[in-house]
Amino acid sequence: MHPDVLLSAIEHYSYCPRQCALIHIEQTYDENVYTIRGSLAHERVDSGDKTPNRGTITQRGLPLWSEEYGLQGKADVVEWHNDVPYPVEYKVGRRHGRHADVQLCAQAICLEEMFHVSVPRGAIYYGATRKRHEIIFDSELRAQTLQFVAAIREMLMNQDMLPPAAHDARCPNCSLINACLPEIVGQERRLRIMQAELYKPQAISEVE
């Protein structure tokens, strides 16, 4: 039986496959200022209520799933525009790349299966700018999202080795930097030397 992929894992994988593996395979999670801010920002949107917002029905913390693609998770907010769901993901910082786009697209794929309706677009709200960025779920984004889903599922099924560390500009702000150790495992030559020294047999005289 193939494991389901959590919607949150898709953004993690897009940002860094090793981070995704540490969280979803090793069950490793540490807090830093960025994750704490994110948790606080989600307290309201995860409440699960369904209330009108300026005439638009808004549902918070809606459980999502897709049997076809083996997905499960929860939407921050789903607005209903003329009976069409419009997912909205909340992020505490600024927009950096398209990592959140694939997670939002996966939410749309779930909503389409659940409600039998096309979901062409959604939005990401960035707390730092207090603005929405609308995302169009075109064929390219959908294909990339499903590629990530397949890669994550393969990673979950074959847990022999974690993906390599990136050891780049993403690392200093990552809450898992101490668990990941990118400065060590991200340098292949240094890692090979350390592994060789670790398993190097010692002479009896050296041990004594």
C-alpha positions as CSV (number, residue, x, y, z in Angstrom):
1,M,0.0,0.0,0.0
2,H,1.4,3.4,-1.0
3,P,1.6,6.0,1.7
4,D,-0.4,9.2,1.5
5,V,1.5,12.4,1.0
6,L,0.8,15.3,3.3
7,L,0.1,18.6,1.6
8,S,2.6,20.4,3.8
9,A,5.3,18.0,2.6
10,I,5.0,19.3,-1.0
11,E,6.2,22.8,0.0
12,H,8.9,21.3,2.2
13,Y,10.2,19.1,-0.7
14,S,10.1,22.0,-3.2
15,Y,12.2,24.1,-0.8
16,C,14.6,21.4,0.2
17,P,14.2,17.6,-0.2
18,R,16.4,17.0,2.8
19,Q,14.2,19.2,5.0
20,C,11.2,17.3,3.8
21,A,12.8,13.9,4.7
22,L,13.9,15.1,8.1
23,I,10.4,16.2,8.9
24,H,8.3,13.5,7.3
25,I,10.6,10.5,7.6
26,E,12.9,11.2,10.6
27,Q,10.0,13.1,12.4
28,T,12.5,15.8,13.3
29,Y,11.1,19.3,13.9
30,D,12.7,22.2,15.7
31,E,11.4,25.7,16.3
32,N,13.0,29.0,15.4
33,V,11.7,32.6,15.1
34,Y,10.3,31.9,11.6
35,T,8.3,28.8,12.5
36,I,7.0,30.4,15.7
37,R,5.7,33.4,13.7
38,G,4.1,31.0,11.3
39,S,2.4,29.0,14.0
40,L,1.0,32.2,15.6
41,A,-0.3,33.4,12.2
42,H,-2.1,30.1,11.6
43,E,-4.0,30.0,15.0
44,R,-7.0,31.9,13.6
45,V,-7.0,30.4,10.1
46,D,-7.0,26.9,11.6
47,S,-10.1,27.5,13.7
48,G,-12.4,25.4,11.4
49,D,-15.3,27.9,11.3
50,K,-17.4,28.8,8.2
51,T,-18.4,32.4,8.2
52,P,-19.4,35.1,5.7
53,N,-16.6,37.5,4.9
54,R,-17.9,40.6,3.0
55,G,-20.6,38.4,1.4
56,T,-18.2,35.5,0.6
57,I,-18.5,32.2,2.5
58,T,-15.1,31.5,4.1
59,Q,-14.2,28.1,5.6
60,R,-11.1,27.8,7.7
61,G,-9.1,24.7,8.5
62,L,-11.0,22.6,5.9
63,P,-9.7,19.0,5.7
64,L,-8.6,18.0,2.2
65,W,-7.9,14.7,0.5
66,S,-7.5,13.1,-2.8
67,E,-7.9,9.3,-3.2
68,E,-6.7,9.5,-6.8
69,Y,-3.3,11.0,-5.9
70,G,-3.0,9.9,-2.3
71,L,-3.0,13.3,-0.7
72,Q,-4.3,14.6,2.6
73,G,-4.0,17.7,4.6
74,K,-5.9,20.9,5.5
75,A,-6.5,24.2,3.8
76,D,-5.9,27.4,5.7
77,V,-8.9,29.1,4.1
78,V,-11.3,28.2,1.3
79,E,-13.5,30.9,0.0
80,W,-16.5,30.1,-2.1
81,H,-16.9,32.3,-5.2
82,N,-20.2,31.4,-7.0
83,D,-20.0,27.8,-5.7
84,V,-16.4,27.5,-6.8
85,P,-13.8,26.9,-4.1
86,Y,-10.9,29.4,-4.0
87,P,-8.1,28.2,-1.7
88,V,-6.1,30.8,0.2
89,E,-2.8,29.9,1.9
90,Y,-1.4,32.1,4.6
91,K,2.4,32.8,4.9
92,V,3.9,35.0,7.5
93,G,6.9,36.3,5.5
94,R,7.4,37.6,2.0
95,R,7.3,35.8,-1.3
96,H,10.4,33.8,-2.1
97,G,10.1,31.5,-5.1
98,R,7.2,29.3,-6.0
99,H,7.5,26.7,-3.2
100,A,4.1,27.6,-1.7
101,D,2.5,27.6,-5.1
102,V,2.8,23.8,-5.5
103,Q,1.2,23.2,-2.1
104,L,-1.7,25.5,-3.0
105,C,-2.0,23.7,-6.3
106,A,-2.2,20.4,-4.5
107,Q,-5.0,21.8,-2.4
108,A,-6.9,22.8,-5.6
109,I,-6.4,19.2,-6.9
110,C,-8.0,17.9,-3.7
111,L,-10.9,20.4,-3.9
112,E,-11.6,19.4,-7.5
113,E,-11.9,15.7,-6.6
114,M,-13.9,16.4,-3.4
115,F,-16.5,18.8,-5.0
116,H,-16.4,17.7,-8.7
117,V,-15.7,21.2,-9.9
118,S,-12.8,22.9,-11.7
119,V,-10.6,25.1,-9.4
120,P,-8.6,27.4,-11.8
121,R,-7.0,29.7,-9.2
122,G,-6.2,30.5,-5.6
123,A,-4.1,32.9,-3.6
124,I,-1.3,33.1,-1.1
125,Y,-1.5,35.9,1.5
126,Y,1.8,37.2,2.7
127,G,1.8,38.7,6.2
128,A,4.9,40.8,5.7
129,T,3.3,42.7,2.9
130,R,-0.3,42.1,3.8
131,K,-1.1,41.4,0.2
132,R,-2.5,38.4,-1.7
133,H,-0.6,36.9,-4.7
134,E,-3.0,35.1,-7.0
135,I,-1.9,31.8,-8.4
136,I,-3.2,30.3,-11.6
137,F,-3.2,26.5,-11.6
138,D,-2.0,26.0,-15.2
139,S,-0.9,22.8,-16.7
140,E,2.8,23.4,-15.9
141,L,2.2,24.0,-12.2
142,R,-0.1,21.0,-12.0
143,A,2.5,18.8,-13.7
144,Q,5.3,20.0,-11.3
145,T,3.0,19.5,-8.3
146,L,2.3,15.9,-9.3
147,Q,6.0,15.3,-10.0
148,F,6.8,16.4,-6.4
149,V,4.0,14.2,-5.1
150,A,5.5,11.2,-6.9
151,A,9.0,12.0,-5.7
152,I,7.9,12.4,-2.1
153,R,6.0,9.1,-2.2
154,E,9.1,7.3,-3.5
155,M,11.2,8.9,-0.8
156,L,8.7,7.7,1.9
157,M,8.8,4.2,0.5
158,N,12.5,4.0,0.2
159,Q,14.0,5.4,3.4
160,D,17.5,4.0,2.9
161,M,19.3,7.4,2.8
162,L,18.3,11.0,3.3
163,P,18.7,13.4,0.3
164,P,22.0,15.3,0.3
165,A,22.2,18.6,2.1
166,A,22.0,21.8,0.0
167,H,24.6,23.8,2.0
168,D,23.6,27.1,0.5
169,A,21.8,30.4,1.3
170,R,18.6,28.5,2.4
171,C,20.3,26.9,5.3
172,P,20.9,29.7,7.9
173,N,17.2,30.4,8.2
174,C,16.1,26.8,8.4
175,S,15.0,25.6,11.9
176,L,16.5,22.1,11.2
177,I,20.0,23.3,10.6
178,N,21.3,21.6,13.7
179,A,19.7,18.3,12.8
180,C,20.7,18.6,9.1
181,L,24.4,19.6,9.7
182,P,24.8,21.0,6.1
183,E,28.3,22.3,6.8
184,I,29.4,18.7,7.3
185,V,27.2,16.5,5.1
186,G,27.0,19.2,2.4
187,Q,30.8,18.8,1.7
188,E,31.2,15.4,0.1
189,R,35.0,15.3,0.3
190,R,35.0,16.2,4.0
191,L,32.3,13.7,4.7
192,R,34.2,10.9,2.9
193,I,37.3,11.6,5.0
194,M,35.3,11.6,8.2
195,Q,33.6,8.3,7.3
196,A,36.9,6.8,6.4
197,E,38.4,7.8,9.8
198,L,35.3,6.6,11.7
199,Y,35.6,3.1,10.3
200,K,39.4,2.9,10.1
201,P,40.6,-0.1,12.1
202,Q,43.0,0.6,14.9
203,A,46.0,-1.4,15.8
204,I,46.0,-3.1,19.2
205,S,48.9,-1.0,20.4
206,E,47.0,2.1,19.5
207,V,44.0,1.0,21.5
208,E,46.1,0.1,24.5
